[in-house]
Amino acid sequence: QVQLVESGGGLVQAGGSLRLSCAASGRTFSRCAMGWFRQAPGKSREFVAAVSWIGGSTFYADSVKGRFTISRDNAKNTLYLQMNSLKPEDTAVYYCAARGEGHYSGSYYQNEYDYWGQGTQVTVSS
């Protein structure tokens, strides 16, 4: 079992940066591939980024590639999302998610994640 709590959201101007954190509890965090998703108002939740167990493999949605960086610190049981060059269209609630133990790689697909945080709001003003 993994419990996830996101933090670090807020209001930022276009072109600015934010770093989201996702604190995980549970002994199996280091064996869980992780992902970030987001849901904008009136839209369905979408994939943002994913990372493997030890952080060696990452991949991103095209819309954030080159601007966002996913990373993890297994010693701190924490997942991060560094967001640079933010745009108004990045405004959304951001969720971290964990796959079940034993899945090395992250996934683009929400239904392949077993645990979800409550989300943190990111608002980018123009």
Short mmCIF file of N, CA and C in Angstrom, two decimals:
data_model
loop_
_atom_site.label_atom_id
_atom_site.label_comp_id
_atom_site.label_asym_id
_atom_site.label_seq_id
_atom_site.Cartn_x
_atom_site.Cartn_y
_atom_site.Cartn_z
N GLN A 1 0.84 -1.20 0.00
CA GLN A 1 0.00 0.00 0.00
C GLN A 1 0.88 1.25 0.00
N VAL A 2 0.51 2.23 -0.80
CA VAL A 2 1.25 3.49 -0.89
C VAL A 2 0.26 4.64 -0.76
N GLN A 3 0.56 5.57 0.12
CA GLN A 3 -0.23 6.80 0.24
C GLN A 3 0.58 7.95 -0.35
N LEU A 4 -0.07 8.81 -1.10
CA LEU A 4 0.60 9.88 -1.83
C LEU A 4 0.00 11.24 -1.48
N VAL A 5 0.88 12.22 -1.22
CA VAL A 5 0.42 13.57 -0.90
C VAL A 5 1.23 14.56 -1.72
N GLU A 6 0.54 15.30 -2.61
CA GLU A 6 1.20 16.30 -3.45
C GLU A 6 1.29 17.64 -2.73
N SER A 7 2.29 18.44 -3.11
CA SER A 7 2.42 19.80 -2.62
C SER A 7 3.21 20.60 -3.63
N GLY A 8 3.24 21.91 -3.44
CA GLY A 8 4.05 22.77 -4.29
C GLY A 8 3.29 23.53 -5.36
N GLY A 9 2.00 23.28 -5.47
CA GLY A 9 1.21 24.01 -6.45
C GLY A 9 1.03 25.46 -6.03
N GLY A 10 0.50 26.27 -6.95
CA GLY A 10 0.27 27.67 -6.65
C GLY A 10 0.00 28.47 -7.90
N LEU A 11 0.06 29.77 -7.74
CA LEU A 11 -0.17 30.71 -8.84
C LEU A 11 1.17 31.27 -9.30
N VAL A 12 1.39 31.23 -10.60
CA VAL A 12 2.65 31.71 -11.16
C VAL A 12 2.36 32.39 -12.49
N GLN A 13 3.19 33.35 -12.86
CA GLN A 13 3.02 34.02 -14.15
C GLN A 13 3.59 33.16 -15.27
N ALA A 14 3.09 33.37 -16.45
CA ALA A 14 3.61 32.67 -17.61
C ALA A 14 5.12 32.91 -17.73
N GLY A 15 5.84 31.83 -18.03
CA GLY A 15 7.28 31.89 -18.11
C GLY A 15 7.98 31.53 -16.82
N GLY A 16 7.22 31.43 -15.74
CA GLY A 16 7.78 31.11 -14.45
C GLY A 16 7.96 29.62 -14.23
N SER A 17 8.36 29.28 -13.00
CA SER A 17 8.66 27.89 -12.65
C SER A 17 7.99 27.51 -11.34
N LEU A 18 7.72 26.23 -11.21
CA LEU A 18 7.25 25.63 -9.96
C LEU A 18 7.85 24.24 -9.85
N ARG A 19 8.01 23.78 -8.62
CA ARG A 19 8.42 22.39 -8.41
C ARG A 19 7.36 21.72 -7.54
N LEU A 20 6.76 20.70 -8.08
CA LEU A 20 5.80 19.91 -7.33
C LEU A 20 6.52 18.76 -6.64
N SER A 21 6.02 18.41 -5.47
CA SER A 21 6.53 17.26 -4.73
C SER A 21 5.39 16.31 -4.44
N CYS A 22 5.73 15.06 -4.33
CA CYS A 22 4.75 14.03 -3.97
C CYS A 22 5.42 13.15 -2.92
N ALA A 23 4.95 13.29 -1.68
CA ALA A 23 5.50 12.50 -0.59
C ALA A 23 4.75 11.18 -0.49
N ALA A 24 5.50 10.10 -0.45
CA ALA A 24 4.90 8.78 -0.41
C ALA A 24 5.18 8.10 0.92
N SER A 25 4.19 7.43 1.43
CA SER A 25 4.39 6.60 2.61
C SER A 25 4.19 5.16 2.21
N GLY A 26 4.82 4.28 2.94
CA GLY A 26 4.76 2.87 2.56
C GLY A 26 6.14 2.39 2.21
N ARG A 27 6.40 1.14 2.49
CA ARG A 27 7.76 0.62 2.34
C ARG A 27 8.11 0.29 0.90
N THR A 28 7.13 0.31 0.00
CA THR A 28 7.40 -0.16 -1.35
C THR A 28 7.61 0.95 -2.36
N PHE A 29 7.75 2.19 -1.92
CA PHE A 29 7.88 3.31 -2.87
C PHE A 29 8.99 3.07 -3.86
N SER A 30 10.14 2.61 -3.39
CA SER A 30 11.30 2.45 -4.26
C SER A 30 11.10 1.38 -5.32
N ARG A 31 10.07 0.56 -5.17
CA ARG A 31 9.79 -0.47 -6.15
C ARG A 31 8.56 -0.15 -6.99
N CYS A 32 8.14 1.11 -6.95
CA CYS A 32 6.96 1.53 -7.72
C CYS A 32 7.37 2.53 -8.79
N ALA A 33 7.03 2.24 -10.03
CA ALA A 33 7.14 3.27 -11.06
C ALA A 33 6.10 4.34 -10.78
N MET A 34 6.43 5.59 -11.10
CA MET A 34 5.59 6.71 -10.72
C MET A 34 5.25 7.57 -11.93
N GLY A 35 4.16 8.31 -11.80
CA GLY A 35 3.79 9.22 -12.87
C GLY A 35 3.12 10.48 -12.34
N TRP A 36 3.10 11.48 -13.20
CA TRP A 36 2.33 12.70 -12.96
C TRP A 36 1.27 12.81 -14.05
N PHE A 37 0.08 13.20 -13.63
CA PHE A 37 -1.03 13.47 -14.54
C PHE A 37 -1.61 14.83 -14.17
N ARG A 38 -2.43 15.37 -15.07
CA ARG A 38 -3.09 16.65 -14.77
C ARG A 38 -4.47 16.68 -15.37
N GLN A 39 -5.32 17.50 -14.75
CA GLN A 39 -6.68 17.67 -15.26
C GLN A 39 -7.04 19.15 -15.25
N ALA A 40 -7.24 19.68 -16.43
CA ALA A 40 -7.64 21.07 -16.59
C ALA A 40 -9.16 21.18 -16.48
N PRO A 41 -9.66 22.37 -16.16
CA PRO A 41 -11.12 22.54 -16.04
C PRO A 41 -11.83 22.14 -17.31
N GLY A 42 -12.85 21.29 -17.18
CA GLY A 42 -13.64 20.88 -18.32
C GLY A 42 -12.99 19.85 -19.22
N LYS A 43 -11.83 19.36 -18.81
CA LYS A 43 -11.12 18.38 -19.64
C LYS A 43 -10.87 17.10 -18.84
N SER A 44 -10.57 16.04 -19.56
CA SER A 44 -10.26 14.78 -18.89
C SER A 44 -8.82 14.80 -18.41
N ARG A 45 -8.52 13.93 -17.46
CA ARG A 45 -7.17 13.86 -16.92
C ARG A 45 -6.23 13.31 -17.98
N GLU A 46 -5.01 13.87 -18.04
CA GLU A 46 -4.06 13.48 -19.07
C GLU A 46 -2.69 13.21 -18.48
N PHE A 47 -1.94 12.38 -19.17
CA PHE A 47 -0.59 12.02 -18.78
C PHE A 47 0.35 13.22 -18.93
N VAL A 48 1.29 13.35 -17.98
CA VAL A 48 2.31 14.39 -18.06
C VAL A 48 3.71 13.78 -18.16
N ALA A 49 4.06 12.91 -17.20
CA ALA A 49 5.42 12.36 -17.17
C ALA A 49 5.43 11.10 -16.32
N ALA A 50 6.44 10.26 -16.55
CA ALA A 50 6.57 9.04 -15.77
C ALA A 50 8.05 8.71 -15.57
N VAL A 51 8.31 7.95 -14.51
CA VAL A 51 9.69 7.58 -14.17
C VAL A 51 9.70 6.16 -13.65
N SER A 52 10.78 5.45 -13.93
CA SER A 52 10.93 4.07 -13.49
C SER A 52 11.36 4.00 -12.03
N TRP A 53 11.51 2.77 -11.53
CA TRP A 53 11.87 2.53 -10.12
C TRP A 53 12.98 3.43 -9.62
N ILE A 54 14.14 3.35 -10.31
CA ILE A 54 15.33 4.04 -9.80
C ILE A 54 15.60 5.31 -10.58
N GLY A 55 14.65 5.74 -11.37
CA GLY A 55 14.77 7.02 -12.05
C GLY A 55 15.56 7.00 -13.33
N GLY A 56 15.98 5.82 -13.76
CA GLY A 56 16.81 5.76 -14.95
C GLY A 56 16.06 5.93 -16.25
N SER A 57 14.78 5.74 -16.22
CA SER A 57 13.97 5.84 -17.43
C SER A 57 12.83 6.82 -17.20
N THR A 58 12.77 7.83 -18.03
CA THR A 58 11.69 8.82 -17.94
C THR A 58 11.10 9.06 -19.31
N PHE A 59 9.84 9.45 -19.35
CA PHE A 59 9.25 9.89 -20.60
C PHE A 59 8.14 10.89 -20.30
N TYR A 60 7.80 11.68 -21.34
CA TYR A 60 6.97 12.86 -21.16
C TYR A 60 5.92 12.97 -22.25
N ALA A 61 4.85 13.67 -21.91
CA ALA A 61 3.90 14.08 -22.94
C ALA A 61 4.58 15.11 -23.84
N ASP A 62 4.23 15.12 -25.10
CA ASP A 62 4.84 16.06 -26.04
C ASP A 62 4.64 17.51 -25.60
N SER A 63 3.52 17.78 -24.97
CA SER A 63 3.18 19.16 -24.60
C SER A 63 4.10 19.73 -23.51
N VAL A 64 4.81 18.86 -22.79
CA VAL A 64 5.68 19.35 -21.70
C VAL A 64 7.15 19.01 -21.93
N LYS A 65 7.43 18.25 -22.96
CA LYS A 65 8.81 17.82 -23.22
C LYS A 65 9.72 19.03 -23.40
N GLY A 66 10.86 19.00 -22.70
CA GLY A 66 11.80 20.10 -22.76
C GLY A 66 11.56 21.20 -21.74
N ARG A 67 10.39 21.17 -21.11
CA ARG A 67 10.05 22.18 -20.09
C ARG A 67 9.92 21.57 -18.70
N PHE A 68 9.42 20.35 -18.62
CA PHE A 68 9.19 19.68 -17.34
C PHE A 68 10.22 18.57 -17.15
N THR A 69 10.59 18.33 -15.87
CA THR A 69 11.50 17.24 -15.55
C THR A 69 10.95 16.47 -14.36
N ILE A 70 10.78 15.17 -14.55
CA ILE A 70 10.36 14.29 -13.46
C ILE A 70 11.59 13.65 -12.84
N SER A 71 11.58 13.54 -11.51
CA SER A 71 12.67 12.88 -10.81
C SER A 71 12.15 12.30 -9.52
N ARG A 72 12.98 11.49 -8.89
CA ARG A 72 12.58 10.88 -7.63
C ARG A 72 13.79 10.74 -6.72
N ASP A 73 13.53 10.76 -5.42
CA ASP A 73 14.54 10.50 -4.41
C ASP A 73 14.01 9.38 -3.54
N ASN A 74 14.47 8.18 -3.80
CA ASN A 74 13.93 7.03 -3.07
C ASN A 74 14.32 7.05 -1.60
N ALA A 75 15.42 7.68 -1.27
CA ALA A 75 15.81 7.78 0.14
C ALA A 75 14.83 8.66 0.92
N LYS A 76 14.21 9.59 0.22
CA LYS A 76 13.24 10.50 0.86
C LYS A 76 11.81 10.12 0.54
N ASN A 77 11.62 9.04 -0.20
CA ASN A 77 10.26 8.63 -0.60
C ASN A 77 9.49 9.78 -1.25
N THR A 78 10.14 10.48 -2.14
CA THR A 78 9.54 11.66 -2.75
C THR A 78 9.73 11.68 -4.25
N LEU A 79 8.66 12.05 -4.93
CA LEU A 79 8.65 12.25 -6.37
C LEU A 79 8.56 13.75 -6.64
N TYR A 80 9.22 14.20 -7.70
CA TYR A 80 9.22 15.63 -8.03
C TYR A 80 8.79 15.85 -9.48
N LEU A 81 8.29 17.06 -9.72
CA LEU A 81 8.06 17.52 -11.09
C LEU A 81 8.51 18.97 -11.15
N GLN A 82 9.65 19.19 -11.79
CA GLN A 82 10.14 20.55 -12.01
C GLN A 82 9.51 21.08 -13.28
N MET A 83 8.81 22.21 -13.16
CA MET A 83 8.09 22.78 -14.29
C MET A 83 8.66 24.16 -14.60
N ASN A 84 9.23 24.30 -15.77
CA ASN A 84 9.81 25.56 -16.22
C ASN A 84 9.05 26.09 -17.43
N SER A 85 9.26 27.35 -17.72
CA SER A 85 8.62 27.99 -18.89
C SER A 85 7.13 27.70 -18.92
N LEU A 86 6.50 27.91 -17.79
CA LEU A 86 5.08 27.57 -17.68
C LEU A 86 4.21 28.42 -18.59
N LYS A 87 3.15 27.82 -19.09
CA LYS A 87 2.22 28.46 -19.98
C LYS A 87 0.82 28.44 -19.37
N PRO A 88 -0.05 29.36 -19.76
CA PRO A 88 -1.43 29.31 -19.23
C PRO A 88 -2.11 27.97 -19.46
N GLU A 89 -1.79 27.30 -20.54
CA GLU A 89 -2.42 26.00 -20.81
C GLU A 89 -1.90 24.89 -19.90
N ASP A 90 -0.90 25.18 -19.07
CA ASP A 90 -0.47 24.21 -18.06
C ASP A 90 -1.35 24.27 -16.81
N THR A 91 -2.26 25.22 -16.75
CA THR A 91 -3.15 25.34 -15.60
C THR A 91 -4.00 24.08 -15.45
N ALA A 92 -3.93 23.47 -14.26
CA ALA A 92 -4.63 22.21 -14.03
C ALA A 92 -4.41 21.79 -12.58
N VAL A 93 -5.15 20.78 -12.18
CA VAL A 93 -4.84 20.06 -10.94
C VAL A 93 -3.87 18.95 -11.32
N TYR A 94 -2.75 18.87 -10.62
CA TYR A 94 -1.71 17.90 -10.92
C TYR A 94 -1.77 16.77 -9.87
N TYR A 95 -1.73 15.55 -10.37
CA TYR A 95 -1.81 14.36 -9.53
C TYR A 95 -0.56 13.50 -9.70
N CYS A 96 -0.06 12.97 -8.59
CA CYS A 96 0.96 11.93 -8.73
C CYS A 96 0.28 10.58 -8.56
N ALA A 97 0.90 9.58 -9.14
CA ALA A 97 0.32 8.25 -9.13
C ALA A 97 1.43 7.20 -9.08
N ALA A 98 1.13 6.08 -8.49
CA ALA A 98 2.10 4.98 -8.36
C ALA A 98 1.54 3.71 -8.97
N ARG A 99 2.40 3.02 -9.72
CA ARG A 99 2.01 1.70 -10.19
C ARG A 99 2.22 0.70 -9.06
N GLY A 100 1.60 -0.45 -9.19
CA GLY A 100 1.79 -1.49 -8.20
C GLY A 100 3.22 -1.97 -8.16
N GLU A 101 3.60 -2.55 -7.03
CA GLU A 101 4.96 -3.03 -6.87
C GLU A 101 5.30 -4.06 -7.94
N GLY A 102 6.51 -3.93 -8.47
CA GLY A 102 6.96 -4.90 -9.46
C GLY A 102 6.92 -4.42 -10.89
N HIS A 103 6.30 -3.29 -11.15
CA HIS A 103 6.29 -2.73 -12.50
C HIS A 103 7.47 -1.76 -12.61
N TYR A 104 8.46 -2.11 -13.41
CA TYR A 104 9.67 -1.30 -13.48
C TYR A 104 9.42 0.07 -14.11
N SER A 105 8.65 0.10 -15.19
CA SER A 105 8.48 1.35 -15.95
C SER A 105 7.15 2.02 -15.66
N GLY A 106 7.14 3.33 -15.87
CA GLY A 106 5.89 4.05 -15.79
C GLY A 106 5.01 3.75 -16.99
N SER A 107 3.88 4.42 -17.06
CA SER A 107 2.94 4.16 -18.14
C SER A 107 2.22 5.45 -18.51
N TYR A 108 1.79 5.52 -19.77
CA TYR A 108 0.95 6.64 -20.22
C TYR A 108 -0.49 6.49 -19.74
N TYR A 109 -0.88 5.30 -19.33
CA TYR A 109 -2.28 4.97 -19.12
C TYR A 109 -2.68 5.02 -17.66
N GLN A 110 -3.71 5.80 -17.36
CA GLN A 110 -4.14 6.00 -15.98
C GLN A 110 -4.55 4.70 -15.32
N ASN A 111 -5.17 3.81 -16.06
CA ASN A 111 -5.68 2.59 -15.44
C ASN A 111 -4.57 1.61 -15.07
N GLU A 112 -3.33 1.95 -15.38
CA GLU A 112 -2.22 1.10 -14.98
C GLU A 112 -1.55 1.59 -13.70
N TYR A 113 -2.13 2.60 -13.10
CA TYR A 113 -1.65 3.10 -11.81
C TYR A 113 -2.64 2.70 -10.72
N ASP A 114 -2.10 2.23 -9.60
CA ASP A 114 -2.94 1.72 -8.53
C ASP A 114 -3.20 2.73 -7.41
N TYR A 115 -2.34 3.70 -7.25
CA TYR A 115 -2.45 4.64 -6.13
C TYR A 115 -2.36 6.07 -6.65
N TRP A 116 -3.20 6.94 -6.06
CA TRP A 116 -3.28 8.33 -6.50
C TRP A 116 -3.28 9.28 -5.31
N GLY A 117 -2.67 10.45 -5.52
CA GLY A 117 -2.76 11.50 -4.54
C GLY A 117 -4.04 12.32 -4.73
N GLN A 118 -4.20 13.32 -3.89
CA GLN A 118 -5.42 14.12 -3.93
C GLN A 118 -5.33 15.29 -4.92
N GLY A 119 -4.14 15.58 -5.38
CA GLY A 119 -3.93 16.63 -6.37
C GLY A 119 -3.51 17.95 -5.76
N THR A 120 -2.83 18.76 -6.57
CA THR A 120 -2.43 20.11 -6.17
C THR A 120 -2.68 21.03 -7.36
N GLN A 121 -3.24 22.21 -7.07
CA GLN A 121 -3.64 23.14 -8.13
C GLN A 121 -2.45 23.95 -8.60
N VAL A 122 -2.29 24.01 -9.91
CA VAL A 122 -1.31 24.89 -10.54
C VAL A 122 -2.07 25.85 -11.45
N THR A 123 -1.87 27.14 -11.24
CA THR A 123 -2.52 28.15 -12.06
C THR A 123 -1.45 29.06 -12.66
N VAL A 124 -1.47 29.18 -13.98
CA VAL A 124 -0.50 30.00 -14.69
C VAL A 124 -1.24 31.18 -15.32
N SER A 125 -0.89 32.37 -14.91
CA SER A 125 -1.56 33.56 -15.43
C SER A 125 -0.79 34.11 -16.63
N SER A 126 -1.53 34.70 -17.55
CA SER A 126 -0.91 35.24 -18.76
C SER A 126 -0.46 36.69 -18.57
#
